[in-house]
Amino acid sequence: MEQMKQNIDNRIALYALTSRLMLIEADDVFLDSIESDEAILSLFPHYRDWSKRKELSREELINQYYNVDFTNLFLMHLVPYESFYTREDQMIESGGDNPVVSLYNELDFRVELDRARVVSADHIGVELEFMYMLCTALKKAVDAEDQEGVCELLQVQKAFLKEHLLEWAPMFLINAKKESRTPLYHDGAELTLEFLLSDFEYITQMLETHCGQAEHE
């Protein structure tokens, strides 16, 4: 049980980190959260060893490199929205017909589009934040020793990864890694992709071990 709690804490931290990376531009607080923790910094090896971090001030790095890269990847050249990848017409579904919106509403997850600077609830950063919320709820269920709730939340997480994030995010993240101009977003895209794939395997294993649900697909 203690190992499960530690794993949930790690999952919460990684979903928080990756969703923040992809929702809004980097700032001092966010960069400090990476650089002040050796375990997290080790997940960004190219960023950690990037020579420009020693040559330029944090302000110069943010304004001349990170913000430019963020704008290129998330606002201009790539489209970080599920509906763009899954609809035949490649239109972004920003209304209530977006399938993730009904799921969010069902689980009382509210998306503040203006605050997050996204045009639709199926933005990769919002979907990662939804997984963060589900992991936080899972931690509460584990702490309360609510076995039924634990299994139900693991099922919801697995279904959301399989039916939504893993349906399209790998394509976006591979493109983001390729198009990135800074180690921050190169490493971030790679980390997110590897984490999503491994987390799906982890959830599947947890369902088999703790909920008696074998994988039949």
PDB file of C-alpha atoms in Angstrom:
ATOM      1  CA  MET A   1       0.000   0.000   0.000  1.00  0.00           C
ATOM      2  CA  GLU A   2       2.826   2.409   0.815  1.00  0.00           C
ATOM      3  CA  GLN A   3       4.377   1.700  -2.580  1.00  0.00           C
ATOM      4  CA  MET A   4       1.063   2.436  -4.267  1.00  0.00           C
ATOM      5  CA  LYS A   5       0.820   5.754  -2.391  1.00  0.00           C
ATOM      6  CA  GLN A   6       4.333   6.681  -3.508  1.00  0.00           C
ATOM      7  CA  ASN A   7       3.499   5.783  -7.096  1.00  0.00           C
ATOM      8  CA  ILE A   8       0.354   7.917  -6.971  1.00  0.00           C
ATOM      9  CA  ASP A   9       2.355  10.860  -5.604  1.00  0.00           C
ATOM     10  CA  ASN A  10       4.822  10.467  -8.486  1.00  0.00           C
ATOM     11  CA  ARG A  11       1.994  10.290 -11.020  1.00  0.00           C
ATOM     12  CA  ILE A  12       0.357  13.407  -9.539  1.00  0.00           C
ATOM     13  CA  ALA A  13       3.677  15.278  -9.765  1.00  0.00           C
ATOM     14  CA  LEU A  14       4.303  14.241 -13.380  1.00  0.00           C
ATOM     15  CA  TYR A  15       0.798  15.051 -14.592  1.00  0.00           C
ATOM     16  CA  ALA A  16       1.015  18.439 -12.848  1.00  0.00           C
ATOM     17  CA  LEU A  17       4.418  19.107 -14.418  1.00  0.00           C
ATOM     18  CA  THR A  18       3.534  18.084 -17.960  1.00  0.00           C
ATOM     19  CA  SER A  19       0.147  19.822 -18.009  1.00  0.00           C
ATOM     20  CA  ARG A  20       1.716  23.059 -16.750  1.00  0.00           C
ATOM     21  CA  LEU A  21       4.475  22.824 -19.366  1.00  0.00           C
ATOM     22  CA  MET A  22       1.951  22.648 -22.181  1.00  0.00           C
ATOM     23  CA  LEU A  23      -0.736  25.058 -20.999  1.00  0.00           C
ATOM     24  CA  ILE A  24       1.107  28.359 -20.598  1.00  0.00           C
ATOM     25  CA  GLU A  25       4.547  29.825 -21.157  1.00  0.00           C
ATOM     26  CA  ALA A  26       7.394  29.080 -18.780  1.00  0.00           C
ATOM     27  CA  ASP A  27       8.066  31.496 -15.918  1.00  0.00           C
ATOM     28  CA  ASP A  28      10.455  31.696 -12.965  1.00  0.00           C
ATOM     29  CA  VAL A  29       8.212  29.682 -10.663  1.00  0.00           C
ATOM     30  CA  PHE A  30       7.847  26.836 -13.149  1.00  0.00           C
ATOM     31  CA  LEU A  31      11.540  26.721 -14.033  1.00  0.00           C
ATOM     32  CA  ASP A  32      12.442  26.785 -10.322  1.00  0.00           C
ATOM     33  CA  SER A  33      10.162  23.784  -9.769  1.00  0.00           C
ATOM     34  CA  ILE A  34      12.255  21.841 -12.291  1.00  0.00           C
ATOM     35  CA  GLU A  35      15.699  23.070 -11.306  1.00  0.00           C
ATOM     36  CA  SER A  36      15.265  22.828  -7.531  1.00  0.00           C
ATOM     37  CA  ASP A  37      14.504  19.100  -7.611  1.00  0.00           C
ATOM     38  CA  GLU A  38      17.308  16.835  -8.830  1.00  0.00           C
ATOM     39  CA  ALA A  39      14.901  13.998  -9.559  1.00  0.00           C
ATOM     40  CA  ILE A  40      12.795  16.221 -11.810  1.00  0.00           C
ATOM     41  CA  LEU A  41      15.802  17.891 -13.402  1.00  0.00           C
ATOM     42  CA  SER A  42      17.159  14.466 -14.342  1.00  0.00           C
ATOM     43  CA  LEU A  43      14.040  14.004 -16.488  1.00  0.00           C
ATOM     44  CA  PHE A  44      15.182  16.981 -18.591  1.00  0.00           C
ATOM     45  CA  PRO A  45      18.769  15.891 -19.431  1.00  0.00           C
ATOM     46  CA  HIS A  46      19.306  18.125 -22.467  1.00  0.00           C
ATOM     47  CA  TYR A  47      17.833  21.098 -20.625  1.00  0.00           C
ATOM     48  CA  ARG A  48      19.978  20.354 -17.553  1.00  0.00           C
ATOM     49  CA  ASP A  49      23.172  20.337 -19.618  1.00  0.00           C
ATOM     50  CA  TRP A  50      22.265  23.174 -22.002  1.00  0.00           C
ATOM     51  CA  SER A  51      25.176  25.628 -22.126  1.00  0.00           C
ATOM     52  CA  LYS A  52      22.954  28.674 -22.669  1.00  0.00           C
ATOM     53  CA  ARG A  53      21.580  28.280 -19.142  1.00  0.00           C
ATOM     54  CA  LYS A  54      25.024  29.328 -17.898  1.00  0.00           C
ATOM     55  CA  GLU A  55      25.573  32.020 -20.533  1.00  0.00           C
ATOM     56  CA  LEU A  56      22.272  33.925 -20.372  1.00  0.00           C
ATOM     57  CA  SER A  57      20.055  35.291 -17.623  1.00  0.00           C
ATOM     58  CA  ARG A  58      16.791  33.542 -16.797  1.00  0.00           C
ATOM     59  CA  GLU A  59      14.871  36.522 -18.216  1.00  0.00           C
ATOM     60  CA  GLU A  60      16.767  36.329 -21.515  1.00  0.00           C
ATOM     61  CA  LEU A  61      16.174  32.584 -21.749  1.00  0.00           C
ATOM     62  CA  ILE A  62      12.461  33.015 -21.132  1.00  0.00           C
ATOM     63  CA  ASN A  63      11.940  35.893 -23.555  1.00  0.00           C
ATOM     64  CA  GLN A  64      14.323  34.888 -26.338  1.00  0.00           C
ATOM     65  CA  TYR A  65      14.001  31.115 -26.263  1.00  0.00           C
ATOM     66  CA  TYR A  66      11.309  29.458 -24.147  1.00  0.00           C
ATOM     67  CA  ASN A  67       8.409  31.771 -24.991  1.00  0.00           C
ATOM     68  CA  VAL A  68       9.303  31.726 -28.684  1.00  0.00           C
ATOM     69  CA  ASP A  69       9.393  27.931 -28.651  1.00  0.00           C
ATOM     70  CA  PHE A  70       6.098  27.680 -26.743  1.00  0.00           C
ATOM     71  CA  THR A  71       4.389  30.002 -29.228  1.00  0.00           C
ATOM     72  CA  ASN A  72       5.765  28.022 -32.165  1.00  0.00           C
ATOM     73  CA  LEU A  73       4.690  24.639 -30.767  1.00  0.00           C
ATOM     74  CA  PHE A  74       1.357  25.387 -29.098  1.00  0.00           C
ATOM     75  CA  LEU A  75      -0.064  28.498 -30.756  1.00  0.00           C
ATOM     76  CA  MET A  76       1.250  28.711 -34.305  1.00  0.00           C
ATOM     77  CA  HIS A  77       2.678  25.684 -36.117  1.00  0.00           C
ATOM     78  CA  LEU A  78       1.283  22.653 -34.327  1.00  0.00           C
ATOM     79  CA  VAL A  79      -2.277  21.970 -33.169  1.00  0.00           C
ATOM     80  CA  PRO A  80      -2.412  20.584 -29.603  1.00  0.00           C
ATOM     81  CA  TYR A  81      -6.093  19.552 -29.742  1.00  0.00           C
ATOM     82  CA  GLU A  82      -7.552  16.039 -29.837  1.00  0.00           C
ATOM     83  CA  SER A  83     -10.387  16.871 -32.230  1.00  0.00           C
ATOM     84  CA  PHE A  84      -7.892  18.090 -34.856  1.00  0.00           C
ATOM     85  CA  TYR A  85      -6.369  14.614 -34.911  1.00  0.00           C
ATOM     86  CA  THR A  86      -9.540  12.544 -34.553  1.00  0.00           C
ATOM     87  CA  ARG A  87     -12.079  14.385 -36.740  1.00  0.00           C
ATOM     88  CA  GLU A  88     -12.030  13.698 -40.454  1.00  0.00           C
ATOM     89  CA  ASP A  89     -12.355  17.416 -41.253  1.00  0.00           C
ATOM     90  CA  GLN A  90      -9.517  18.265 -38.795  1.00  0.00           C
ATOM     91  CA  MET A  91     -11.642  20.961 -37.196  1.00  0.00           C
ATOM     92  CA  ILE A  92     -11.189  21.824 -33.527  1.00  0.00           C
ATOM     93  CA  GLU A  93     -14.447  21.069 -31.711  1.00  0.00           C
ATOM     94  CA  SER A  94     -14.713  23.890 -29.192  1.00  0.00           C
ATOM     95  CA  GLY A  95     -18.396  23.461 -28.324  1.00  0.00           C
ATOM     96  CA  GLY A  96     -20.390  21.129 -26.134  1.00  0.00           C
ATOM     97  CA  ASP A  97     -20.281  18.374 -28.756  1.00  0.00           C
ATOM     98  CA  ASN A  98     -16.662  17.681 -27.872  1.00  0.00           C
ATOM     99  CA  PRO A  99     -16.723  14.181 -26.317  1.00  0.00           C
ATOM    100  CA  VAL A 100     -14.285  15.091 -23.547  1.00  0.00           C
ATOM    101  CA  VAL A 101     -16.551  17.889 -22.313  1.00  0.00           C
ATOM    102  CA  SER A 102     -19.369  15.539 -21.299  1.00  0.00           C
ATOM    103  CA  LEU A 103     -16.820  13.359 -19.494  1.00  0.00           C
ATOM    104  CA  TYR A 104     -15.386  16.400 -17.696  1.00  0.00           C
ATOM    105  CA  ASN A 105     -18.873  17.512 -16.684  1.00  0.00           C
ATOM    106  CA  GLU A 106     -19.774  14.045 -15.453  1.00  0.00           C
ATOM    107  CA  LEU A 107     -16.770  14.083 -13.118  1.00  0.00           C
ATOM    108  CA  ASP A 108     -17.178  17.751 -12.157  1.00  0.00           C
ATOM    109  CA  PHE A 109     -13.981  18.900 -13.862  1.00  0.00           C
ATOM    110  CA  ARG A 110     -14.268  22.526 -14.977  1.00  0.00           C
ATOM    111  CA  VAL A 111     -12.047  24.002 -17.661  1.00  0.00           C
ATOM    112  CA  GLU A 112     -11.310  27.720 -17.523  1.00  0.00           C
ATOM    113  CA  LEU A 113     -10.476  28.268 -21.177  1.00  0.00           C
ATOM    114  CA  ASP A 114      -9.565  31.939 -20.769  1.00  0.00           C
ATOM    115  CA  ARG A 115      -7.193  31.336 -17.878  1.00  0.00           C
ATOM    116  CA  ALA A 116      -5.462  28.485 -19.684  1.00  0.00           C
ATOM    117  CA  ARG A 117      -5.392  30.375 -23.018  1.00  0.00           C
ATOM    118  CA  VAL A 118      -6.829  27.433 -24.920  1.00  0.00           C
ATOM    119  CA  VAL A 119      -9.725  27.447 -27.376  1.00  0.00           C
ATOM    120  CA  SER A 120     -11.078  23.988 -26.603  1.00  0.00           C
ATOM    121  CA  ALA A 121     -11.285  21.601 -23.666  1.00  0.00           C
ATOM    122  CA  ASP A 122      -9.460  18.853 -25.583  1.00  0.00           C
ATOM    123  CA  HIS A 123      -6.107  20.696 -25.478  1.00  0.00           C
ATOM    124  CA  ILE A 124      -3.287  18.342 -24.464  1.00  0.00           C
ATOM    125  CA  GLY A 125      -2.514  20.405 -21.369  1.00  0.00           C
ATOM    126  CA  VAL A 126      -6.135  20.244 -20.192  1.00  0.00           C
ATOM    127  CA  GLU A 127      -6.352  16.491 -20.795  1.00  0.00           C
ATOM    128  CA  LEU A 128      -3.154  16.027 -18.777  1.00  0.00           C
ATOM    129  CA  GLU A 129      -4.652  18.210 -16.038  1.00  0.00           C
ATOM    130  CA  PHE A 130      -7.748  15.990 -16.059  1.00  0.00           C
ATOM    131  CA  MET A 131      -5.499  12.972 -15.420  1.00  0.00           C
ATOM    132  CA  TYR A 132      -3.879  14.946 -12.596  1.00  0.00           C
ATOM    133  CA  MET A 133      -7.325  15.493 -11.076  1.00  0.00           C
ATOM    134  CA  LEU A 134      -8.162  11.787 -11.425  1.00  0.00           C
ATOM    135  CA  CYS A 135      -4.877  10.827  -9.728  1.00  0.00           C
ATOM    136  CA  THR A 136      -5.593  13.237  -6.878  1.00  0.00           C
ATOM    137  CA  ALA A 137      -9.016  11.626  -6.447  1.00  0.00           C
ATOM    138  CA  LEU A 138      -7.358   8.194  -6.535  1.00  0.00           C
ATOM    139  CA  LYS A 139      -5.028   9.209  -3.709  1.00  0.00           C
ATOM    140  CA  LYS A 140      -8.032  10.204  -1.575  1.00  0.00           C
ATOM    141  CA  ALA A 141      -9.695   6.853  -2.285  1.00  0.00           C
ATOM    142  CA  VAL A 142      -6.531   4.963  -1.326  1.00  0.00           C
ATOM    143  CA  ASP A 143      -6.166   7.008   1.874  1.00  0.00           C
ATOM    144  CA  ALA A 144      -9.809   6.250   2.725  1.00  0.00           C
ATOM    145  CA  GLU A 145      -9.229   2.536   1.974  1.00  0.00           C
ATOM    146  CA  ASP A 146     -12.124   2.720  -0.494  1.00  0.00           C
ATOM    147  CA  GLN A 147     -11.323  -0.303  -2.659  1.00  0.00           C
ATOM    148  CA  GLU A 148     -14.374   0.118  -4.885  1.00  0.00           C
ATOM    149  CA  GLY A 149     -13.505   3.762  -5.471  1.00  0.00           C
ATOM    150  CA  VAL A 150      -9.879   2.894  -6.238  1.00  0.00           C
ATOM    151  CA  CYS A 151     -10.888   0.362  -8.886  1.00  0.00           C
ATOM    152  CA  GLU A 152     -13.482   2.684 -10.385  1.00  0.00           C
ATOM    153  CA  LEU A 153     -10.970   5.542 -10.686  1.00  0.00           C
ATOM    154  CA  LEU A 154      -8.328   3.264 -12.202  1.00  0.00           C
ATOM    155  CA  GLN A 155     -10.900   2.175 -14.787  1.00  0.00           C
ATOM    156  CA  VAL A 156     -11.756   5.793 -15.624  1.00  0.00           C
ATOM    157  CA  GLN A 157      -8.056   6.652 -15.959  1.00  0.00           C
ATOM    158  CA  LYS A 158      -7.356   3.687 -18.201  1.00  0.00           C
ATOM    159  CA  ALA A 159     -10.363   4.443 -20.419  1.00  0.00           C
ATOM    160  CA  PHE A 160      -9.421   8.114 -20.730  1.00  0.00           C
ATOM    161  CA  LEU A 161      -5.860   7.294 -21.726  1.00  0.00           C
ATOM    162  CA  LYS A 162      -6.935   4.635 -24.191  1.00  0.00           C
ATOM    163  CA  GLU A 163      -9.880   6.467 -25.771  1.00  0.00           C
ATOM    164  CA  HIS A 164      -8.465   9.985 -25.696  1.00  0.00           C
ATOM    165  CA  LEU A 165      -4.842  10.858 -24.866  1.00  0.00           C
ATOM    166  CA  LEU A 166      -3.184   7.794 -26.411  1.00  0.00           C
ATOM    167  CA  GLU A 167      -5.355   8.111 -29.513  1.00  0.00           C
ATOM    168  CA  TRP A 168      -3.638  11.312 -30.594  1.00  0.00           C
ATOM    169  CA  ALA A 169      -1.115  12.744 -28.122  1.00  0.00           C
ATOM    170  CA  PRO A 170       1.777  10.519 -29.298  1.00  0.00           C
ATOM    171  CA  MET A 171       1.504  12.031 -32.783  1.00  0.00           C
ATOM    172  CA  PHE A 172       1.473  15.552 -31.408  1.00  0.00           C
ATOM    173  CA  LEU A 173       4.334  14.892 -28.983  1.00  0.00           C
ATOM    174  CA  ILE A 174       6.547  13.293 -31.648  1.00  0.00           C
ATOM    175  CA  ASN A 175       5.977  16.354 -33.820  1.00  0.00           C
ATOM    176  CA  ALA A 176       6.594  18.698 -30.885  1.00  0.00           C
ATOM    177  CA  LYS A 177       9.869  16.978 -30.071  1.00  0.00           C
ATOM    178  CA  LYS A 178      10.938  17.231 -33.705  1.00  0.00           C
ATOM    179  CA  GLU A 179       9.876  20.877 -34.085  1.00  0.00           C
ATOM    180  CA  SER A 180      11.146  22.091 -30.705  1.00  0.00           C
ATOM    181  CA  ARG A 181      13.907  24.690 -30.678  1.00  0.00           C
ATOM    182  CA  THR A 182      14.858  24.443 -27.016  1.00  0.00           C
ATOM    183  CA  PRO A 183      15.894  21.519 -24.795  1.00  0.00           C
ATOM    184  CA  LEU A 184      13.067  22.419 -22.394  1.00  0.00           C
ATOM    185  CA  TYR A 185      10.328  21.509 -24.853  1.00  0.00           C
ATOM    186  CA  HIS A 186      12.330  18.751 -26.553  1.00  0.00           C
ATOM    187  CA  ASP A 187      12.798  16.970 -23.232  1.00  0.00           C
ATOM    188  CA  GLY A 188       9.273  17.844 -22.108  1.00  0.00           C
ATOM    189  CA  ALA A 189       7.677  16.281 -25.191  1.00  0.00           C
ATOM    190  CA  GLU A 190       9.790  13.139 -24.843  1.00  0.00           C
ATOM    191  CA  LEU A 191       9.071  12.871 -21.107  1.00  0.00           C
ATOM    192  CA  THR A 192       5.319  13.259 -21.629  1.00  0.00           C
ATOM    193  CA  LEU A 193       5.210  10.623 -24.356  1.00  0.00           C
ATOM    194  CA  GLU A 194       7.204   8.076 -22.350  1.00  0.00           C
ATOM    195  CA  PHE A 195       5.197   8.792 -19.210  1.00  0.00           C
ATOM    196  CA  LEU A 196       1.805   8.353 -20.907  1.00  0.00           C
ATOM    197  CA  LEU A 197       2.807   5.016 -22.385  1.00  0.00           C
ATOM    198  CA  SER A 198       4.289   3.712 -19.124  1.00  0.00           C
ATOM    199  CA  ASP A 199       1.357   5.035 -17.081  1.00  0.00           C
ATOM    200  CA  PHE A 200      -1.111   3.114 -19.234  1.00  0.00           C
ATOM    201  CA  GLU A 201       0.876  -0.057 -18.552  1.00  0.00           C
ATOM    202  CA  TYR A 202       0.991   0.769 -14.837  1.00  0.00           C
ATOM    203  CA  ILE A 203      -2.779   1.320 -14.600  1.00  0.00           C
ATOM    204  CA  THR A 204      -3.435  -1.929 -16.469  1.00  0.00           C
ATOM    205  CA  GLN A 205      -1.184  -3.755 -14.022  1.00  0.00           C
ATOM    206  CA  MET A 206      -2.891  -2.140 -11.032  1.00  0.00           C
ATOM    207  CA  LEU A 207      -6.311  -3.191 -12.307  1.00  0.00           C
ATOM    208  CA  GLU A 208      -5.108  -6.765 -12.690  1.00  0.00           C
ATOM    209  CA  THR A 209      -3.347  -6.874  -9.309  1.00  0.00           C
ATOM    210  CA  HIS A 210      -5.783  -4.972  -7.096  1.00  0.00           C
ATOM    211  CA  CYS A 211      -9.101  -5.210  -8.919  1.00  0.00           C
ATOM    212  CA  GLY A 212      -8.931  -8.643 -10.526  1.00  0.00           C
ATOM    213  CA  GLN A 213      -9.405  -7.238 -14.017  1.00  0.00           C
ATOM    214  CA  ALA A 214      -7.333  -9.056 -16.596  1.00  0.00           C
ATOM    215  CA  GLU A 215      -6.531  -7.397 -19.905  1.00  0.00           C
ATOM    216  CA  HIS A 216      -8.577  -9.025 -22.649  1.00  0.00           C
ATOM    217  CA  GLU A 217      -8.027  -6.557 -25.451  1.00  0.00           C
TER     218      GLU A 217
END
